[in-house]
Coordinates of C-alpha atoms in Angstrom, one line a residue:
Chain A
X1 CA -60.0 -26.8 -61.4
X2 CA -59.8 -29.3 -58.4
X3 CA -57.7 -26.7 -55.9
X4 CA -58.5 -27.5 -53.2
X5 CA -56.5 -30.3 -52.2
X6 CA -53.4 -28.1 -53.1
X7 CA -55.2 -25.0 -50.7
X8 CA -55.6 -27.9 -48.1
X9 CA -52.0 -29.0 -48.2
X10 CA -50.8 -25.3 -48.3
X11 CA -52.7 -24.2 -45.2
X12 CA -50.5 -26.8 -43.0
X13 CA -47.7 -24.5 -43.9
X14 CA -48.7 -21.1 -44.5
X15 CA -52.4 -19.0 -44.5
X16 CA -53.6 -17.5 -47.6
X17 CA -56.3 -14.4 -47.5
X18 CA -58.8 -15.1 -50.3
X19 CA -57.0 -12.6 -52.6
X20 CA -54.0 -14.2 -52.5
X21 CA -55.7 -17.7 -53.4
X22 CA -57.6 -15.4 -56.7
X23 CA -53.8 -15.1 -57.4
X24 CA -52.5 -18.3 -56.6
X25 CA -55.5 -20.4 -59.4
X26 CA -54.6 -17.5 -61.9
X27 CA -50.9 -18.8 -61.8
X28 CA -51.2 -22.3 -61.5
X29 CA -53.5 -25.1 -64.3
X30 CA -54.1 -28.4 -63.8
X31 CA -53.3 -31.3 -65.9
X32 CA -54.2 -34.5 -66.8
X33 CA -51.7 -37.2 -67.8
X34 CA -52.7 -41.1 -68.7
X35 CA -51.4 -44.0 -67.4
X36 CA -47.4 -44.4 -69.0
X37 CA -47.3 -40.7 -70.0
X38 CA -44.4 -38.6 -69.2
X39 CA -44.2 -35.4 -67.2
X40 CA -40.3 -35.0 -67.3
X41 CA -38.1 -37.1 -69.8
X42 CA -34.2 -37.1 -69.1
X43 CA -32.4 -34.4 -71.1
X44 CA -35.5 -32.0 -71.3
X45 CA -35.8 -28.8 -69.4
X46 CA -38.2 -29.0 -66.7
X47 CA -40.6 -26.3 -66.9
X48 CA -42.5 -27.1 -63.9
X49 CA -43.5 -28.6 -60.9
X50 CA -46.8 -30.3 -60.1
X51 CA -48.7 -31.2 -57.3
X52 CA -50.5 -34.4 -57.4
X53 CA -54.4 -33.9 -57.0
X54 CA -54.6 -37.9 -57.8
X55 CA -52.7 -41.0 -59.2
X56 CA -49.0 -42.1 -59.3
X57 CA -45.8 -41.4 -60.6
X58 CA -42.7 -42.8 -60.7
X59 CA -39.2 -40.7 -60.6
X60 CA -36.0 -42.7 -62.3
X61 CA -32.8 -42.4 -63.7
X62 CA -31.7 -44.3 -66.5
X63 CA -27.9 -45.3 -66.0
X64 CA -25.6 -45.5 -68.9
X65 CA -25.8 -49.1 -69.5
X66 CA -29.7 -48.6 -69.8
X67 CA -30.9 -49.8 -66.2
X68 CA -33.5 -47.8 -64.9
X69 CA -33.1 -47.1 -60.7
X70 CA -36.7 -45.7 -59.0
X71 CA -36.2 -42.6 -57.2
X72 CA -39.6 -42.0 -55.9
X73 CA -43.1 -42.7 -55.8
X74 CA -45.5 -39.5 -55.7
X75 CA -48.9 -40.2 -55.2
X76 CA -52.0 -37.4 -53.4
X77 CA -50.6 -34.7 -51.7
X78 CA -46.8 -35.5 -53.2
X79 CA -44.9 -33.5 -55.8
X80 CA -43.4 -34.1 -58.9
X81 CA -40.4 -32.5 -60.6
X82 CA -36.8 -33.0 -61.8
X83 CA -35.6 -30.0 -59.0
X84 CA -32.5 -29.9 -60.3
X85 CA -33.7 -29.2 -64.0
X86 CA -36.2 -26.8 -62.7
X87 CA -33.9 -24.4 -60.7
X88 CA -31.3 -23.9 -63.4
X89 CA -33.2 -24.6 -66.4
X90 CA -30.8 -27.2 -67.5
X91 CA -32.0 -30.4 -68.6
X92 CA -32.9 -32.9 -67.0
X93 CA -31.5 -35.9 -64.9
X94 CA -34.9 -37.5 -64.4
X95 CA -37.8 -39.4 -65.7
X96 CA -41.2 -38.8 -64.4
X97 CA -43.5 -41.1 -65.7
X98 CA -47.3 -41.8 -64.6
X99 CA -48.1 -45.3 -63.5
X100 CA -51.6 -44.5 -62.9
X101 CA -53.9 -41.9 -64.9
X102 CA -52.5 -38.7 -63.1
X103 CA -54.2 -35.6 -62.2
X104 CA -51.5 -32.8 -61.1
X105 CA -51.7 -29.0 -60.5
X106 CA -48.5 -27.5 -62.1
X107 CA -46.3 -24.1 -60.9
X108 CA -44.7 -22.8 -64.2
X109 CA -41.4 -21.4 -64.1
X110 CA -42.0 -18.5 -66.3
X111 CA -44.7 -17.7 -63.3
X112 CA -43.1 -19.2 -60.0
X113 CA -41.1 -15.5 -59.6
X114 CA -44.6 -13.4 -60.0
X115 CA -46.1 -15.9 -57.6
X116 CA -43.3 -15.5 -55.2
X117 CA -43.3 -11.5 -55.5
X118 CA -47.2 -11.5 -55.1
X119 CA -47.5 -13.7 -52.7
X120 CA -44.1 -13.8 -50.4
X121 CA -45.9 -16.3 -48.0
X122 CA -45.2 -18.9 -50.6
X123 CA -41.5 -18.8 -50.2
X124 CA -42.3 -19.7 -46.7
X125 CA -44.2 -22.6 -47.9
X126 CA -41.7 -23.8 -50.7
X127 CA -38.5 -23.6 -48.1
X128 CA -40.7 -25.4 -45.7
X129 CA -41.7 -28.6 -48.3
X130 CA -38.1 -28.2 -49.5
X131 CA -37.0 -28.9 -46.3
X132 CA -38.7 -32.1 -45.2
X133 CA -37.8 -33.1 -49.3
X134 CA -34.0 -32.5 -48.3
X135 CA -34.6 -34.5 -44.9
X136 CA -36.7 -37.5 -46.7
X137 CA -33.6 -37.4 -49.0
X138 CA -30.5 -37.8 -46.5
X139 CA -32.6 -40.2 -44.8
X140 CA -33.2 -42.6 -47.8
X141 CA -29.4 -42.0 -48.6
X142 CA -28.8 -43.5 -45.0
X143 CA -30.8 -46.3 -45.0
X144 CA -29.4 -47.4 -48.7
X145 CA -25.8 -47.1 -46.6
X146 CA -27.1 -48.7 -43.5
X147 CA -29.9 -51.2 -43.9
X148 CA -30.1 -54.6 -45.8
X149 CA -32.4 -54.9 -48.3
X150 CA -34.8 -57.1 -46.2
X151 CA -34.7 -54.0 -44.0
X152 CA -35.3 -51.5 -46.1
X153 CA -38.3 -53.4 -47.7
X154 CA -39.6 -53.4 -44.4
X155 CA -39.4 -50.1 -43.9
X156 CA -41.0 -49.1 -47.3
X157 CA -43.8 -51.4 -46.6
X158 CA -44.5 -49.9 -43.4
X159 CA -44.0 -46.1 -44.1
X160 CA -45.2 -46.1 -47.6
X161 CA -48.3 -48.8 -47.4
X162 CA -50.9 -47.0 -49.5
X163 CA -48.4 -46.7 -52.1
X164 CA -46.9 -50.1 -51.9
X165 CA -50.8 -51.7 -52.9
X166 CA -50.1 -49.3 -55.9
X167 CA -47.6 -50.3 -58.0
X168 CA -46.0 -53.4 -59.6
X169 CA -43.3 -55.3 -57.5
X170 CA -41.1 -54.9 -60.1
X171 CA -40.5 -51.1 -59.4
X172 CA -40.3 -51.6 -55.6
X173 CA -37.2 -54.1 -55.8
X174 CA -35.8 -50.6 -58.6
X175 CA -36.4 -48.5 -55.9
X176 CA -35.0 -50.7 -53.3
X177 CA -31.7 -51.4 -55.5
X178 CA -32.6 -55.1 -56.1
X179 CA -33.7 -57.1 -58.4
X180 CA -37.4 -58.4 -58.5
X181 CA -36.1 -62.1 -57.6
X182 CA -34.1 -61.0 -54.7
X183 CA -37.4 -58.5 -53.3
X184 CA -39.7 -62.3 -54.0
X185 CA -37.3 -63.9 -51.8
X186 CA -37.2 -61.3 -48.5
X187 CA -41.4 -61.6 -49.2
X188 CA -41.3 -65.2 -48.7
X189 CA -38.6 -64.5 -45.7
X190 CA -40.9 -62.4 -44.1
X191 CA -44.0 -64.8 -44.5
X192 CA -42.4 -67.3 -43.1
X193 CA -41.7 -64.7 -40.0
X194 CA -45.2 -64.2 -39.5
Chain B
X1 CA -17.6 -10.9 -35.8
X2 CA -16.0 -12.5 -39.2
X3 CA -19.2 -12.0 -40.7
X4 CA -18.2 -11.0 -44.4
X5 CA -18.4 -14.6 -46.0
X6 CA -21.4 -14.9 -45.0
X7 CA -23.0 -11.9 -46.5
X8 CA -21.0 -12.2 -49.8
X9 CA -22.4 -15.9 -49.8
X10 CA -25.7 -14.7 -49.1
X11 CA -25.3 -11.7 -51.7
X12 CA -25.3 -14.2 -54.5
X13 CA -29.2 -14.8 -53.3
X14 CA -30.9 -11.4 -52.0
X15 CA -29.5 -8.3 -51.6
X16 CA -29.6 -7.0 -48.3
X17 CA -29.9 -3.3 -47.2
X18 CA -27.8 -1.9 -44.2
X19 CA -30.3 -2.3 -42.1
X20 CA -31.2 -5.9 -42.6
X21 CA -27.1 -6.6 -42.5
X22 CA -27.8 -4.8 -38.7
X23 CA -30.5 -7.1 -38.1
X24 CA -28.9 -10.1 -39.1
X25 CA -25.6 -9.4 -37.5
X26 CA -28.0 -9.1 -34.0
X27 CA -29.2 -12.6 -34.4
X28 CA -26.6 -15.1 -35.5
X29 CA -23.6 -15.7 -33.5
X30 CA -19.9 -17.1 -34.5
X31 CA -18.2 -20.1 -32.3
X32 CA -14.8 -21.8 -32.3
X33 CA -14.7 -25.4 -32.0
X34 CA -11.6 -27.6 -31.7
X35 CA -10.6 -30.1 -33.9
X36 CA -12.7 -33.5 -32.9
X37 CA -16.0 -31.3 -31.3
X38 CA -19.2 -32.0 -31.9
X39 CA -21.4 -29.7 -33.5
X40 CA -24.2 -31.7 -33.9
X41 CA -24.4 -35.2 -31.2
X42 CA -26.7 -38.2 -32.9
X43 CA -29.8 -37.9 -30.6
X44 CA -29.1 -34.3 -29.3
X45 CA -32.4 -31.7 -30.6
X46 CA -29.9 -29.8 -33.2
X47 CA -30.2 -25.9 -32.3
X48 CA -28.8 -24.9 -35.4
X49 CA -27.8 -24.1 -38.5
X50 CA -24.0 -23.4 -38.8
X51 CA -22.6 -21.3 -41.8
X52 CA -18.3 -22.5 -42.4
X53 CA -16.2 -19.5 -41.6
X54 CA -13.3 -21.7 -42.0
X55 CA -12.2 -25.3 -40.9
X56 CA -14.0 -28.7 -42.0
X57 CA -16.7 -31.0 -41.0
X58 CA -18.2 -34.4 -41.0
X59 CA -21.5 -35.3 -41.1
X60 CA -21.8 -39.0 -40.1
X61 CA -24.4 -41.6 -39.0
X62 CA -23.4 -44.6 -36.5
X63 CA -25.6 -47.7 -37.1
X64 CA -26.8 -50.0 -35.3
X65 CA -24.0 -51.8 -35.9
X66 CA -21.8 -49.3 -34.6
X67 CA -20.3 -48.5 -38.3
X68 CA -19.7 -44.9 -39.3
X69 CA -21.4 -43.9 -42.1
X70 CA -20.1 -40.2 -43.8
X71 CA -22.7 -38.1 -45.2
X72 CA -20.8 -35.0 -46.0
X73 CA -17.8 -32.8 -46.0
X74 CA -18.3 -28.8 -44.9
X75 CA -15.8 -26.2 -45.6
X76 CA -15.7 -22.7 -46.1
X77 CA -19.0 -21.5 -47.1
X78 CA -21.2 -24.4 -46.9
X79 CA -23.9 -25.8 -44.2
X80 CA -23.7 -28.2 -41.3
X81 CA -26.6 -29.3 -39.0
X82 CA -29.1 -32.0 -38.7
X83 CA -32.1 -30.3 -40.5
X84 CA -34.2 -32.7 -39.9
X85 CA -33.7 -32.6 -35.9
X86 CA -33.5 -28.3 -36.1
X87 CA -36.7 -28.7 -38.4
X88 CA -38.2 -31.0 -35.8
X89 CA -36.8 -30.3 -33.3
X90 CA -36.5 -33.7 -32.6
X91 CA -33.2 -35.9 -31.7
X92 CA -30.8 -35.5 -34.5
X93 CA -29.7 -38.9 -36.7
X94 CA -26.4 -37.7 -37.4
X95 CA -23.2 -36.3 -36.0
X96 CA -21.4 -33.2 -37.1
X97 CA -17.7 -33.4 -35.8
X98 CA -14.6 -30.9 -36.6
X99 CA -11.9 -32.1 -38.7
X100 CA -10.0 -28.9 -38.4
X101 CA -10.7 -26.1 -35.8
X102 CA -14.1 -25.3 -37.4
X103 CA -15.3 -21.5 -37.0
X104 CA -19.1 -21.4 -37.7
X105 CA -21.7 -18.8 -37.9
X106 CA -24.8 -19.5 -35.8
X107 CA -28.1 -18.9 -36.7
X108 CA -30.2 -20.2 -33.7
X109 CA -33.5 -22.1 -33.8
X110 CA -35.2 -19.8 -31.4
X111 CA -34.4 -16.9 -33.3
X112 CA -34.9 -17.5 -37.0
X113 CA -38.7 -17.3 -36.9
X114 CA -37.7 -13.8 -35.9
X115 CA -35.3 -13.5 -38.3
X116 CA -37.7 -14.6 -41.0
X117 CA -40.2 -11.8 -40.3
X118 CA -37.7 -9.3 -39.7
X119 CA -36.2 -10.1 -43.2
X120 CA -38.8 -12.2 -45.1
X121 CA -36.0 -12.2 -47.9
X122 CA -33.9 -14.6 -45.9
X123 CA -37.0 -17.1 -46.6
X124 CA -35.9 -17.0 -50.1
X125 CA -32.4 -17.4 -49.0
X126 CA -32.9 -20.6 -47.4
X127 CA -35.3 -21.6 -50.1
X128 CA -33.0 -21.3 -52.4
X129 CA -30.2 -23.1 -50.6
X130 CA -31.9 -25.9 -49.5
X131 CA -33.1 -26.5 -53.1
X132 CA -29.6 -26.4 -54.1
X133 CA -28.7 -28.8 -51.3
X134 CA -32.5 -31.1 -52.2
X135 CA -30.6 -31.5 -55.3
X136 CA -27.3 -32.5 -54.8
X137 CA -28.6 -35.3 -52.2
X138 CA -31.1 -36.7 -55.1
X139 CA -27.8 -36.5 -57.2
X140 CA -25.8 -38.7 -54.8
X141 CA -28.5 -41.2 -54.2
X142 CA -28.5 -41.6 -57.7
X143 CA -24.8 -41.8 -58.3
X144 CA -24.7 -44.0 -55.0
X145 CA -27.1 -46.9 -57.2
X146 CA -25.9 -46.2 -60.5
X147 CA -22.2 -45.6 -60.3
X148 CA -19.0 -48.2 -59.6
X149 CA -16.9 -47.1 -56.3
X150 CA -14.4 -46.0 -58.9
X151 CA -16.8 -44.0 -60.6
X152 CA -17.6 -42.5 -57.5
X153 CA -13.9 -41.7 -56.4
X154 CA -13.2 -40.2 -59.5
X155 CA -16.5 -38.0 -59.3
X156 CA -15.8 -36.5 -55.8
X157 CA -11.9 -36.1 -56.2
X158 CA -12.9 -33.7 -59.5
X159 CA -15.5 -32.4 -57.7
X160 CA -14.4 -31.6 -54.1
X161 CA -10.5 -31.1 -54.8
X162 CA -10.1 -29.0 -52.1
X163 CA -12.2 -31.1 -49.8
X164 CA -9.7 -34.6 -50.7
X165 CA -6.8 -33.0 -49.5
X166 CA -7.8 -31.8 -46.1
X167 CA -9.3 -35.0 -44.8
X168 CA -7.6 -38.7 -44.2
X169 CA -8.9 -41.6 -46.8
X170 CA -10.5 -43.6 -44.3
X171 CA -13.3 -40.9 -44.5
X172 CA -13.1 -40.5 -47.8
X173 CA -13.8 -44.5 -47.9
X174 CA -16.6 -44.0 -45.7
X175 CA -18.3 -41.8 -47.8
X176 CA -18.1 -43.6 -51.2
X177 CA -19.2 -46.9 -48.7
X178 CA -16.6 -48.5 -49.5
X179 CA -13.2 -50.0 -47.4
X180 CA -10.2 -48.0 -47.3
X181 CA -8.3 -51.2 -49.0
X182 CA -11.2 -50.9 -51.9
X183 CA -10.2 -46.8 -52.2
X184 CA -6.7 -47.9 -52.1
X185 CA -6.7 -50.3 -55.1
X186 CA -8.7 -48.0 -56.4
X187 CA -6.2 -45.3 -56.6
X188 CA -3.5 -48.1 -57.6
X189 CA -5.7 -48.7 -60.2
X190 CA -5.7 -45.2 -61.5
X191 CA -2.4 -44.4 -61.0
X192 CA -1.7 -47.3 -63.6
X193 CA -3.9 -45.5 -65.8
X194 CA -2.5 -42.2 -65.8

């Protein structure tokens, strides 16, 4: 199993002893989705959460009337998850679907308490990504209130660019709140700009 | 100290022993603010985290534009800060000001680390409460794209009852986004319905 991304991205937060890590890979399995494959559908119960070791996903809601609205991108080193479904083990609000062949390492409910109790480090490191999740959250939230469009496809481009060369233009203008014809016109805005 | 909400809130989390309470009550401290303070200033490094003892908050942006964006309400038993800044420890992005004399509990930046070690339970705490808080943010941004501003009005005044009758509509307009002429025929609108 390809870990060691996931040991990489821990060890910013948190140091594990080599006994702990023994316990970590016994609790955790990897898993490979293709390219349009789920990981959560709206209205199951989200058993998990996964780690991306490689590819893309997309997060989205699908409103009543059937539109679909993007609420992330998770590519290397991101997560995946409807959190909401996975704490309360209700079902779930969210679609996570893979836009590229996906690799991700997935934490199990049914093990995520015996991971916590034998390793209490990792509540450190789950408040801590939880955190700067909550932050990345009430900032989006602001920006959506704040900023035009034009500005907030600027700022996507700019603090997202490796994922931006990723996906189809379609599902930036989703996550932006627009529609693809509206995103091809701030593009040809900012061209002229240049 | 009034410090009994606070461990019944956290009771519903961890269970603390005697000791820990002891520890605890040694590290947080409770404040008085006045109607129209400032918790938390927009580009002040937030300190931190405030538990509601009783009284009611605002969380707000300014933009660029000098427009008031609401984030959130806090009463009694909830959060205010600006995690990202305490996180950081960087200049906050949003204001926190009183409503109502506010009476907080204080848990400081430069002690929680300390706190934290003394009682590694309290990581779980936090975990857990910023996963609940993660997930009603995802929620809003969601309901924020998806929803009409009637939809929304109708979701936070069955929600939050207690919260829509302690604060003027202006700010309740201001956090749907919306005018307070748009809440008002909004409300007409409903009225008709009823």
């Amino acid at each position: 199993m390809h870990i060691q991304p996931l040991l990489n991205y821990i060890s910013n937060f948190v140091t594990l002893t080599d006994e702990e890590v023994d316990i970590l890979s016994s609790k955790i399995s990897c898993r490979n989705y293709l390219k349009g494959q789920y990981v959560v559908q709206q209205g199951d119960i989200c058993k998990y959460e996964g780690f991306v070791i490689s590819g893309c996903t997309k997060t989205f809601y699908v409103d009543d009337a059937g539109q679909e609205h993007i609420i992330m991108f998770s590519i290397e080193d991101w997560w995946v998850s409807d959190m909401g479904s996975f704490i309360t083990q209700t079902p779930a609000d969210f679609n996570v679907q893979c836009i590229e062949n996906t690799q991700l390492i997935m934490f199990y409910y049914d093990d995520i308490e015996d991971l916590y109790r034998e390793i209490p480090k990792l509540e450190r490191f789950f408040r801590s990504i939880v955190e700067k999740g909550f932050v990345a959250m009430q900032k989006r939230l602001v920006r959506n209130f704040s900023q035009t469009a034009k500005e907030r496809y600027v700022y996507f481009k700019n603090q997202y660019p490796k994922i931006e060369q990723r996906i189809p233009q379609y599902m930036v203008a989703s996550y932006l709140g627009i529609t693809k014809e509206f995103l091809s016109k701030i593009k040809g805005q900012l061209a002229l700009e240049e």
